[in-house]
Short mmCIF file of C-alpha atoms and ligand atoms in Angstrom, two decimals:
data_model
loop_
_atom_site.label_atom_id
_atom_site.label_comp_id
_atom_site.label_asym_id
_atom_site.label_seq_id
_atom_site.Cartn_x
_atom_site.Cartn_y
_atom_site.Cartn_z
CA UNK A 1 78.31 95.19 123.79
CA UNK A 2 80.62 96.36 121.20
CA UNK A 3 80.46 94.63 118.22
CA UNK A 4 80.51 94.44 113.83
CA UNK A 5 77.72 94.04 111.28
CA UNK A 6 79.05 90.55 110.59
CA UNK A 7 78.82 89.19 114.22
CA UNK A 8 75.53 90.41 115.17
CA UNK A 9 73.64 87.31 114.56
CA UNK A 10 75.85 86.20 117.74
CA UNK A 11 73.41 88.91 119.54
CA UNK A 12 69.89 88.34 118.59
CA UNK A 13 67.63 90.66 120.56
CA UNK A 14 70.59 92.30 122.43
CA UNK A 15 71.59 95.60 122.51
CA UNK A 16 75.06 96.17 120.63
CA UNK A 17 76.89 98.91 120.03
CA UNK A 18 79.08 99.43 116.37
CA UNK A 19 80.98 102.09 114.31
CA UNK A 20 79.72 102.32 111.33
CA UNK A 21 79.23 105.46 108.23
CA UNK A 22 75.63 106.05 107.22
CA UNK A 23 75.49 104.39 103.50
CA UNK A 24 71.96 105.83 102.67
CA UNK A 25 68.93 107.13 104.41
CA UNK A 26 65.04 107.76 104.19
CA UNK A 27 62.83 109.19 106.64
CA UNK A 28 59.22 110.03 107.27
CA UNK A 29 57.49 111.92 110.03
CA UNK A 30 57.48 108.86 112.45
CA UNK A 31 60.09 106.77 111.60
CA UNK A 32 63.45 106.70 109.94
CA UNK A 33 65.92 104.22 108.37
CA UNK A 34 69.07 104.33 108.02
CA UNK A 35 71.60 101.91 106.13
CA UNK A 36 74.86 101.77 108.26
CA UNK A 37 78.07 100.61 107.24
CA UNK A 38 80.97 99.55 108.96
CA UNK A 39 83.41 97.38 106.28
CA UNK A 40 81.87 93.85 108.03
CA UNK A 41 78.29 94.40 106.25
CA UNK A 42 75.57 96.25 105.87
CA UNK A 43 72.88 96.37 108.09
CA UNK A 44 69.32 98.55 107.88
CA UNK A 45 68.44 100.55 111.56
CA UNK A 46 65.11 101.56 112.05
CA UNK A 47 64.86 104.27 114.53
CA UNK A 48 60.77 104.64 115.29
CA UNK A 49 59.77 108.03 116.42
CA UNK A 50 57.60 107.10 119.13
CA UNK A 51 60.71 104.90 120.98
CA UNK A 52 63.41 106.84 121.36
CA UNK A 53 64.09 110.34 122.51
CA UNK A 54 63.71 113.52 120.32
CA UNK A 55 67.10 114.34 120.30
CA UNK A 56 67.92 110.52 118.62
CA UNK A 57 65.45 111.11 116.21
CA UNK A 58 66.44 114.62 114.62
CA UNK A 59 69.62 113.19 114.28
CA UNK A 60 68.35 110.38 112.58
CA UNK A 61 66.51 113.39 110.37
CA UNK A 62 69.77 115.54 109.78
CA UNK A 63 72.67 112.77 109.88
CA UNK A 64 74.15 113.09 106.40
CA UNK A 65 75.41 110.13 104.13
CA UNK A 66 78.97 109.19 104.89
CA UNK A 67 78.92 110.88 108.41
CA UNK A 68 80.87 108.31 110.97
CA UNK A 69 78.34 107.30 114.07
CA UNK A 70 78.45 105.18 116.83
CA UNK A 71 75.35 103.45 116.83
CA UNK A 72 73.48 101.76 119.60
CA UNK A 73 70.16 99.12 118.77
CA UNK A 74 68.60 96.00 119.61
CA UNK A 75 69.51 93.58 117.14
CA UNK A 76 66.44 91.74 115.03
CA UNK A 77 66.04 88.71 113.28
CA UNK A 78 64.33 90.29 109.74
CA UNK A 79 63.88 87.83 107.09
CA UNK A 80 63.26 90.18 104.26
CA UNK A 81 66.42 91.63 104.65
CA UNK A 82 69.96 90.28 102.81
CA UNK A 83 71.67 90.05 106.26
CA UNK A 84 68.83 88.71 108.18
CA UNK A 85 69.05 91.01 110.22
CA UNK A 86 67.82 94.74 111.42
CA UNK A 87 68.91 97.00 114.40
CA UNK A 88 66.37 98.83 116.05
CA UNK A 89 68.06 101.89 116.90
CA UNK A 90 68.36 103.47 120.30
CA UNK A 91 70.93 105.95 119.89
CA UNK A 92 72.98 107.68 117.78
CA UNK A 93 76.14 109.76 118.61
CA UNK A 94 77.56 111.35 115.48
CA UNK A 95 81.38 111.22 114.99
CA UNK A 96 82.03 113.10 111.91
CA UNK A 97 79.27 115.23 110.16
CA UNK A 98 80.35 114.77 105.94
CA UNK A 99 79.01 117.51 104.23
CA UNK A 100 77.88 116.99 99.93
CA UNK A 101 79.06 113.68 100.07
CA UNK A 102 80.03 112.84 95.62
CA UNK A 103 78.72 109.64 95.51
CA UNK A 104 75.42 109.87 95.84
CA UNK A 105 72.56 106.85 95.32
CA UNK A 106 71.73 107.89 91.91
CA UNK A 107 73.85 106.64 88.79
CA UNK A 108 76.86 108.55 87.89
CA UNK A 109 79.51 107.83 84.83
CA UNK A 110 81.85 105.37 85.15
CA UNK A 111 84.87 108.16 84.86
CA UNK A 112 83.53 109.93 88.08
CA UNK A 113 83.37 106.86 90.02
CA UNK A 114 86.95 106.33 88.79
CA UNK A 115 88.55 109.81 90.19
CA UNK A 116 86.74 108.96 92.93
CA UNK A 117 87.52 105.41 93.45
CA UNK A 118 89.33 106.38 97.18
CA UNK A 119 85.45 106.70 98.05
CA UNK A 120 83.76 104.46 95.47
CA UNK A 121 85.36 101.95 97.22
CA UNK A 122 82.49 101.96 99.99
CA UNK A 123 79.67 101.44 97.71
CA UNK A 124 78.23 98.31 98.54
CA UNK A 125 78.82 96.54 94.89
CA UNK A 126 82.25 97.92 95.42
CA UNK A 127 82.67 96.61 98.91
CA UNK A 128 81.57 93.14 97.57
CA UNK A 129 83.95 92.52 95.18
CA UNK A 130 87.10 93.80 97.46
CA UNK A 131 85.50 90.79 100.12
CA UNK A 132 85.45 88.40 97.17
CA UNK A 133 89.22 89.20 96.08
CA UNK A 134 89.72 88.58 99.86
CA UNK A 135 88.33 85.09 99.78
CA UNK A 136 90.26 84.03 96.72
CA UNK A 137 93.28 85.06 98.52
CA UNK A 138 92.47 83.72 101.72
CA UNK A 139 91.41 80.58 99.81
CA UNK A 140 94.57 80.49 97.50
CA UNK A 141 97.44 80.21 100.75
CA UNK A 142 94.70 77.87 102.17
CA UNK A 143 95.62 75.66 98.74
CA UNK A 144 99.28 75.49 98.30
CA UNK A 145 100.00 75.19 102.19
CA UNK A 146 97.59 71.80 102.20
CA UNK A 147 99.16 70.86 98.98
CA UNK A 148 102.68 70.89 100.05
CA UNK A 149 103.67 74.13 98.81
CA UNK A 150 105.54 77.02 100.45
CA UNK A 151 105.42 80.49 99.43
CA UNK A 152 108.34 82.46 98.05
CA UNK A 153 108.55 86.07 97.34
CA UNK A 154 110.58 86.68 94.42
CA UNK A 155 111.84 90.28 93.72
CA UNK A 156 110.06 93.19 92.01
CA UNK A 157 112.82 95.02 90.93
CA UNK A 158 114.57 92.86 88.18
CA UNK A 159 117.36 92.59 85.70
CA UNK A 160 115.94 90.40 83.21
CA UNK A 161 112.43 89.99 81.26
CA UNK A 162 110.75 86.48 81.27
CA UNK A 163 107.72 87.80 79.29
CA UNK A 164 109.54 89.31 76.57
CA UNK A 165 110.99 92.91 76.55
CA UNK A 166 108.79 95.12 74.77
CA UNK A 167 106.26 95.29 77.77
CA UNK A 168 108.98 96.50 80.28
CA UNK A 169 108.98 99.42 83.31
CA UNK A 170 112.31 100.58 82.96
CA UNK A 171 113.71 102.18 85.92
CA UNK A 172 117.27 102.87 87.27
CA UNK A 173 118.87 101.11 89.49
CA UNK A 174 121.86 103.42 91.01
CA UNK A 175 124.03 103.21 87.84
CA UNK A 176 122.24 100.08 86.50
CA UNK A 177 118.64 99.38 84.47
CA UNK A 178 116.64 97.62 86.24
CA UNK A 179 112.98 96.87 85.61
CA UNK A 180 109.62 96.22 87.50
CA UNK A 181 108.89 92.84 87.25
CA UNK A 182 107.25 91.27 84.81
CA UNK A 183 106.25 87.90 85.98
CA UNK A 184 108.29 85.78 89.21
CA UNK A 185 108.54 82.56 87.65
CA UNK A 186 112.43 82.88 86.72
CA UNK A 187 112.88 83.08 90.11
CA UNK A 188 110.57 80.88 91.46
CA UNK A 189 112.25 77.98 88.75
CA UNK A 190 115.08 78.75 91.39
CA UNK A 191 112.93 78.11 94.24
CA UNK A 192 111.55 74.80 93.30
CA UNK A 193 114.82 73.87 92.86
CA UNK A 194 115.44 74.63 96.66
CA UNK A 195 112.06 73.65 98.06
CA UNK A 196 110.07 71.05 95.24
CA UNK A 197 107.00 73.08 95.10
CA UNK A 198 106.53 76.89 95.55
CA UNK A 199 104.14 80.02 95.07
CA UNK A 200 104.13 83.52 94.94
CA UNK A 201 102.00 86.01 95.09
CA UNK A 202 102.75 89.66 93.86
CA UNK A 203 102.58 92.46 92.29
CA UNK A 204 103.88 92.87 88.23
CA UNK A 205 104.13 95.13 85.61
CA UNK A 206 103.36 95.65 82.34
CA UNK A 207 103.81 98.54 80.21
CA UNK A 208 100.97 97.23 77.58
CA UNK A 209 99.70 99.83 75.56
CA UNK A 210 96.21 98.08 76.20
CA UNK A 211 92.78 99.50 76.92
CA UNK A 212 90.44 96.31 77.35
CA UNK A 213 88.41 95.63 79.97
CA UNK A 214 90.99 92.73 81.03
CA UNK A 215 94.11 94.67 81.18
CA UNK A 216 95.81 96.26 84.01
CA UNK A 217 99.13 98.26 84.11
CA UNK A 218 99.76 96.73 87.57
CA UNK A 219 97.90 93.43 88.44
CA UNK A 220 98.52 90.83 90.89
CA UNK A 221 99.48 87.39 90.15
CA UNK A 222 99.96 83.81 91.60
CA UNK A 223 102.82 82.13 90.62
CA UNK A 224 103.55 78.48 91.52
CA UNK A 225 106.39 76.31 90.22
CA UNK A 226 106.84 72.55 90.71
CA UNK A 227 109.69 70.42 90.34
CA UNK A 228 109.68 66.65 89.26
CA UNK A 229 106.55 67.91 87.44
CA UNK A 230 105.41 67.55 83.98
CA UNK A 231 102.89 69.45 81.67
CA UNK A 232 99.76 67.05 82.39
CA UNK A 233 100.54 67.75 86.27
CA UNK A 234 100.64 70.79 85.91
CA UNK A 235 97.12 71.45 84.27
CA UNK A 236 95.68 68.94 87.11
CA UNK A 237 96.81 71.41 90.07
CA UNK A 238 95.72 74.40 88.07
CA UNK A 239 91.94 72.56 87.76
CA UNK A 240 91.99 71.61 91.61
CA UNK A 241 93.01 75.32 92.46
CA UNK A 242 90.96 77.10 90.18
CA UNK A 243 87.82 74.81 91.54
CA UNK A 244 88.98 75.07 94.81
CA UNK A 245 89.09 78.58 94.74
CA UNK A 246 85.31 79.24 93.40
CA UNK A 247 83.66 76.63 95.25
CA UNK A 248 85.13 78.43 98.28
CA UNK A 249 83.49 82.05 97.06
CA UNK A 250 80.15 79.72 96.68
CA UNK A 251 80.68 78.98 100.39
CA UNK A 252 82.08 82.01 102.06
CA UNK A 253 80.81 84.86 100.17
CA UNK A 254 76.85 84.61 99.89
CA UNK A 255 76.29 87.44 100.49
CA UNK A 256 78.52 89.01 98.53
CA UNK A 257 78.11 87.49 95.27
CA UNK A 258 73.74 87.86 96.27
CA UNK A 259 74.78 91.98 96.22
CA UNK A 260 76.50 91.53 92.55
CA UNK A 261 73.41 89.57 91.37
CA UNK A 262 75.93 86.92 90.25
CA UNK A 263 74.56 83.30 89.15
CA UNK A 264 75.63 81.11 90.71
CA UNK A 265 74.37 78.00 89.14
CA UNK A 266 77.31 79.02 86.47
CA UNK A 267 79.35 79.05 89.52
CA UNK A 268 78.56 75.44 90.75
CA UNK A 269 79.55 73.76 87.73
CA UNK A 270 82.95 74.75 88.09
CA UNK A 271 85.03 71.34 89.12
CA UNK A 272 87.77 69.82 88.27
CA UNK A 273 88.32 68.04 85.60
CA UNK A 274 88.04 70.75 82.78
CA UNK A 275 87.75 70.09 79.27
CA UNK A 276 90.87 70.52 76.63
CA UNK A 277 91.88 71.63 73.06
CA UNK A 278 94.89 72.11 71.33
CA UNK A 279 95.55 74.97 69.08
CA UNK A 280 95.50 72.76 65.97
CA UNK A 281 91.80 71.97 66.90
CA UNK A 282 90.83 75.46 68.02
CA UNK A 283 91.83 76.84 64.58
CA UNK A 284 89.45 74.18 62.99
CA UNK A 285 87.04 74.88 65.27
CA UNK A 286 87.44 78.69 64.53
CA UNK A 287 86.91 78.58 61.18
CA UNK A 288 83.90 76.23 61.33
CA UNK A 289 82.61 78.90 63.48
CA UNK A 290 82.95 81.66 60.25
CA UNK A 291 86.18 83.01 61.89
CA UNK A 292 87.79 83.24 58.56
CA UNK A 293 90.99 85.58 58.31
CA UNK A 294 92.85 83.22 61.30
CA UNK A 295 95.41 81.29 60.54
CA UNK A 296 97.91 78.62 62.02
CA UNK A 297 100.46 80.39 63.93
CA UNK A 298 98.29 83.48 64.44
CA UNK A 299 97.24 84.71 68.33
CA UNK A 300 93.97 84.35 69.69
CA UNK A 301 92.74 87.61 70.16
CA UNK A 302 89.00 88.43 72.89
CA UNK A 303 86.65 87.28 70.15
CA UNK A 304 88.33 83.80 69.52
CA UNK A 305 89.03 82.89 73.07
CA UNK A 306 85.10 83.75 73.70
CA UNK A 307 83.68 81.71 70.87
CA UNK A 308 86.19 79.08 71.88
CA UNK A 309 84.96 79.43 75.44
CA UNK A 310 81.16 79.87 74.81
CA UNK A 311 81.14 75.91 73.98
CA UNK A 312 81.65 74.55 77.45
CA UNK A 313 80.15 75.70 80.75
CA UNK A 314 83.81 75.35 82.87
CA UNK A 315 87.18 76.94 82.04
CA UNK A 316 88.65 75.63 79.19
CA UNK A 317 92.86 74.68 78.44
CA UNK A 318 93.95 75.93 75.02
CA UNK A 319 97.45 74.19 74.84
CA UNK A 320 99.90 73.16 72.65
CA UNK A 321 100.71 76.45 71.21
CA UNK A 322 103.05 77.41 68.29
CA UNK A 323 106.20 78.03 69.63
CA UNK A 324 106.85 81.40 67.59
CA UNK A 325 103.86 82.65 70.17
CA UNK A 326 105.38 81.91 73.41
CA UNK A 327 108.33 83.11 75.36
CA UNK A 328 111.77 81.33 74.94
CA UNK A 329 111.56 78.96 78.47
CA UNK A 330 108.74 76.97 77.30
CA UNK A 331 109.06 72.73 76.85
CA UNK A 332 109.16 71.78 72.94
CA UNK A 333 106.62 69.14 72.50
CA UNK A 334 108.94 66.12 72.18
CA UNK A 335 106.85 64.96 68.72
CA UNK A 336 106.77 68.04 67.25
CA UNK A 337 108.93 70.93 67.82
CA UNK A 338 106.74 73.82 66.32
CA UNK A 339 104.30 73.63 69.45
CA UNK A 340 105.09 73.92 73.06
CA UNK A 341 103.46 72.28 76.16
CA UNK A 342 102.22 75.23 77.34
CA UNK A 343 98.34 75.98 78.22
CA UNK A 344 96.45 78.77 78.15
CA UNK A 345 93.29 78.89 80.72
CA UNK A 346 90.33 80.42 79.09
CA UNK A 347 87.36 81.34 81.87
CA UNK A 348 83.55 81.15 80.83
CA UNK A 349 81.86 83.70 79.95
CA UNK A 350 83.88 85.94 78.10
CA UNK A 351 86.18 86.75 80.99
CA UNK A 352 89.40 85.44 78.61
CA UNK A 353 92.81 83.91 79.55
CA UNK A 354 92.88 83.85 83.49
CA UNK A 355 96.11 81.35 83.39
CA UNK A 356 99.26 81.14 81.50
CA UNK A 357 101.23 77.96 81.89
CA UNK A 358 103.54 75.27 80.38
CA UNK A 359 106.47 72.28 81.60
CA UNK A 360 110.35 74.89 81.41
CA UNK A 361 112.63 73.91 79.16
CA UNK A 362 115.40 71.82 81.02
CA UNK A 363 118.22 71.00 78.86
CA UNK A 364 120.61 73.13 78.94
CA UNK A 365 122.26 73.29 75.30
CA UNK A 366 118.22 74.54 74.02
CA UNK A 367 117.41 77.12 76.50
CA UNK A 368 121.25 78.61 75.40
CA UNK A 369 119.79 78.22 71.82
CA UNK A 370 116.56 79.94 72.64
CA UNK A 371 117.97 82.50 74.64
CA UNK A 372 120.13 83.25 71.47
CA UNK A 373 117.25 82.97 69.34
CA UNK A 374 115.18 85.39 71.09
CA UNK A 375 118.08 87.84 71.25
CA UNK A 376 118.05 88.07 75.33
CA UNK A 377 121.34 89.44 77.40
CA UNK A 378 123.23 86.21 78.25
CA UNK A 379 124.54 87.72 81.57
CA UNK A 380 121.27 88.66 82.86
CA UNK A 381 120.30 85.16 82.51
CA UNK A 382 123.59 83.20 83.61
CA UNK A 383 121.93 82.08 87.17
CA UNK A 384 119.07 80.93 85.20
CA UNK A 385 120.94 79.16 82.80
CA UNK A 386 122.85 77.61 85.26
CA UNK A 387 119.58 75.82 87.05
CA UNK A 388 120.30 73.32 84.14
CA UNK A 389 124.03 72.87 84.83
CA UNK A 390 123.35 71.58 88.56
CA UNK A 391 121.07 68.70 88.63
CA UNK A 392 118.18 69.78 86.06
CA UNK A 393 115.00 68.40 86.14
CA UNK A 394 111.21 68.53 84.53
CA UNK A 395 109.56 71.08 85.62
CA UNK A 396 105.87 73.40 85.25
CA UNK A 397 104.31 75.71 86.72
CA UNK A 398 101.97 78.75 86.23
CA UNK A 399 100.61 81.75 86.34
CA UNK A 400 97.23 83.03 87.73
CA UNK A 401 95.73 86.84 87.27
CA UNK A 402 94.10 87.58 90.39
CA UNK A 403 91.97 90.71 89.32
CA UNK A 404 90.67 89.12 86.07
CA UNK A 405 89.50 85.88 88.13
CA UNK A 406 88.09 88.03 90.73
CA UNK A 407 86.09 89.81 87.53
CA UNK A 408 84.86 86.70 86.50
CA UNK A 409 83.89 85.07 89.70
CA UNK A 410 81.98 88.04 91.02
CA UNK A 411 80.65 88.91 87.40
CA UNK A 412 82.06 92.18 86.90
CA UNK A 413 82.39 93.38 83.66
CA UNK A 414 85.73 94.94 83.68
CA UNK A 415 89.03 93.85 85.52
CA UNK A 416 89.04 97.87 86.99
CA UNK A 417 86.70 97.20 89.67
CA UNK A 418 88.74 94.18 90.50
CA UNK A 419 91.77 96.12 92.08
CA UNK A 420 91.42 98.94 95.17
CA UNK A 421 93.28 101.09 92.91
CA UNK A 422 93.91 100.33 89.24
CA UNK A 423 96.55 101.18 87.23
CA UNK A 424 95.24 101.69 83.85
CA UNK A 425 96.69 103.04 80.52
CA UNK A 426 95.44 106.63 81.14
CA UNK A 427 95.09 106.89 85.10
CA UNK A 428 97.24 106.78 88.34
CA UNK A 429 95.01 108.64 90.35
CA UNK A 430 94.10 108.58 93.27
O1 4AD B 501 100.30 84.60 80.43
P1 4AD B 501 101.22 85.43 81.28
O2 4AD B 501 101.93 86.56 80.64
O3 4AD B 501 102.23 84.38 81.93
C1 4AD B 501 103.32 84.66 82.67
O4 4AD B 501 103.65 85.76 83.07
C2 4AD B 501 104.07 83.43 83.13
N1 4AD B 501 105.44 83.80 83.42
C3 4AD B 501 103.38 82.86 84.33
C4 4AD B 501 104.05 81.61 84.84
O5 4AD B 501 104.05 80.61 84.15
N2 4AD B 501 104.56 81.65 86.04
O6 4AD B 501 100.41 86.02 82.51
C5 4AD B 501 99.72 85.14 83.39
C6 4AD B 501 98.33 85.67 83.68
C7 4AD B 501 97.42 85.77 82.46
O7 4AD B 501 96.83 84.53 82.16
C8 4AD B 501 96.41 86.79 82.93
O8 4AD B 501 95.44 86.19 83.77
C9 4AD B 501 97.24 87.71 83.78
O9 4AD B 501 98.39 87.01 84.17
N3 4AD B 501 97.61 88.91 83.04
C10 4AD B 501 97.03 90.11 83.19
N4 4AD B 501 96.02 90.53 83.98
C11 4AD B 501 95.65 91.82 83.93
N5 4AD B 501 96.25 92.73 83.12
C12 4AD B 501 97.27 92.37 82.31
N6 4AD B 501 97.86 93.29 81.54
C13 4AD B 501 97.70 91.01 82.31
N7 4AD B 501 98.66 90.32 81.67
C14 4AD B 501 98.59 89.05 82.12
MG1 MG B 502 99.44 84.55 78.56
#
């Protein structure tokens, strides 16, 4: 019976049969065991000397790491192992023989893994992350269609710049500029206008001149937008979603986040409702905690979300910014007009800002103002502006990072192992 690493608990003391790549190997005189892979799982295949046939076992003996086998074993409950589960091999017929395979078992620098991330990918730290950044997907259309959202895909190549222009891919568009985009949300404004609430999910682009271990050149981000909706609304769905979204890891990755050594008692803790503070009160509570030099109407930079974030055990909503900070769409608080209802979610554990959100300006005479203000092309943005000439109303919505959630929720240090491929400032290959 043909089968995958992840099924064969459906075949307890059967014999199956899978394709799989030999992860890693040790053998003695009588017995050999081989760790097979086959993107499912990982499972360990014993192949005893005295069992099989001479031929199986020399090629137990000479198959190399990364050669491609079918495999053929009896499948066996094992408690000791991760899976649960160990084949007890009965033949092997090699595929593919890989000769001085890079990555070997021992530790090599994280620049070599990099070059080599088309085959890094396999590693089984590697593999668990990719099947994490699966769930969240999986988990995040499994959100917004039982909340009443559809999914729109707004375009990638753009005329105008949401999240302001100095971070732009320029590129030409026949005799136009166009650039890679930046962020959805102009467009999906649009969208809720036609179908009351929306996401996207997509690629964007920023030409950020940053090397951190939570910036990307290309990342991946979730975009919903919600009409009738105001700023309090908005930071309920992002709670539900961002709880619904680890407490679905918790459930459907076990294994996975068991491989990354994650804990997950942090992990469990993570439900909705999460705490608040406004930027007046994180500045107090910045310089009670010695961080002297910031002042109002300064950004937060790594070290001030962390110690902002080290005081609570869930994600934390930093809102109310100063409006000189944020990008020209964003709501004026209607008591004050030098902060914005906008919020910033922080994630535990040092993993910084994994949302950017805040109610759109929907008056028409201010977002003319601001658009003036902030110097912006006023015929790129005529279709936007005219969202607020036919039938404007409150409205919120949000962005999510995908790769530096994924970091944070598996427990990886750095948003490059987040992505198959990342786009950093110094690398496009492979
Ligand atoms: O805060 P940002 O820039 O917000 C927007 O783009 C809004 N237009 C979203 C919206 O309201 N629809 O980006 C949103 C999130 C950040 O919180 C962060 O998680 C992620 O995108 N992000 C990055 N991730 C990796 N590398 C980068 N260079 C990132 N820049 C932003
Ligand atoms: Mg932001």
């Amino acid at each position: 019976m043909k089968t995958t690493i992840s099924e064969v608990y459906k075949h307890a003391e059967k014999e199956v049969k899978i394709g799989a790549w030999i992860a890693n190997k040790r053998s003695s005189g009588k017995i050999a065991f081989l760790q097979f892979r086959d993107g499912s799982g990982f499972i360990q295949g014993v192949v005893v000397k005295a069992d099989v046939s001479e031929d199986v076992f020399q090629t137990a003996k000479t198959v190399t790491q990364e050669s491609s086998v079918y495999v053929t074993g009896v499948v066996q409950k094992d408690e000791r192992s991760p899976l649960g589960y160990e084949l007890l091999v009965t033949g092997i017929e090699v595929l593919h023989h890989a000769v001085d395979y890079p990555i070997t078992p021992k530790e090599h620098g994280t620049e070599f893994l990099m070059d080599n991330r088309h085959l890094w990918l396999r590693s089984r730290r590697q593999h668990a992350v990719m099947k994490i950044r699966n769930e969240i997907i999986r988990a995040t259309y499994e959100f917004f269609n039982e909340n009443g959202f559809s999914k729109v895909d707004p375009p990638i190549l753009t005329g105008s710049a949401p999240e302001g222009t100095s971070e732009l891919f320029a590129t030409k568009y026949f005799d136009e500029d166009a650039y890679l985009s930046q962020s959805g949300q102009l467009y999906m404004e649009a969208a809720a206008m036609a179908l009351g609430k929306v996401f996207s999910f997509g690629p964007t682009f920023r030409a950020e001149k940053s090397k951190t271990r939570r910036h990307l050149i290309e990342f991946w981000m979730i975009e919903p937008e919600m009409a009738f909706t105001e700023f309090d609304e908005n930071l309920e769905v992002q709670e539900q979603y961002v709880a619904y979204i680890v407490q679905a890891v918790l459930k459907n990755c076990k294994l996975e986040l068991k491989t990354l050594g994650r804990d997950t008692e942090k992990l469990e803790k993570i439900t909705a409702p999460f705490p608040r503070i406004t930027y007046d009160d994180a500045i107090v509570f910045l310089h009670e905690k010695g961080f002297d030099d910031i002042k109002w109407g300064d950004d937060f930079g790594a070290p001030h979300e962390t110690a902002i974030a080290e005081s609570y055990d869930k994600p934390v909503f930093i809102t109310h910014y100063p409006t000189s900070l944020k990008p020209f769409y964003m709501q004026p608080d209607p008591n004050r007009d030098d902060v914005v209802l906008c919020a910033d979610l922080i994630a535990p554990e040092g993993y910084g800002e994994i949302i950017g959100g805040s109610e759109r300006i929907h008056d028409f005479e201010l977002l003319k103002q601001r658009l003036e203000e902030h110097n912006l092309e006023m015929d790129a943005y005529k279709w936007y502006l005219e969202l607020r000439q036919y039938g404007s109303v409150p409205h919120s919505g949000f962005g999510l990072g995908l790769e530096r959630t994924v970091a944070w929720i598996s427990g990886v240090e750095h948003v490059r192992e987040s992505i198959p491929f990342p786009r950093l400032l110094n690398r496009l290959y492979p």
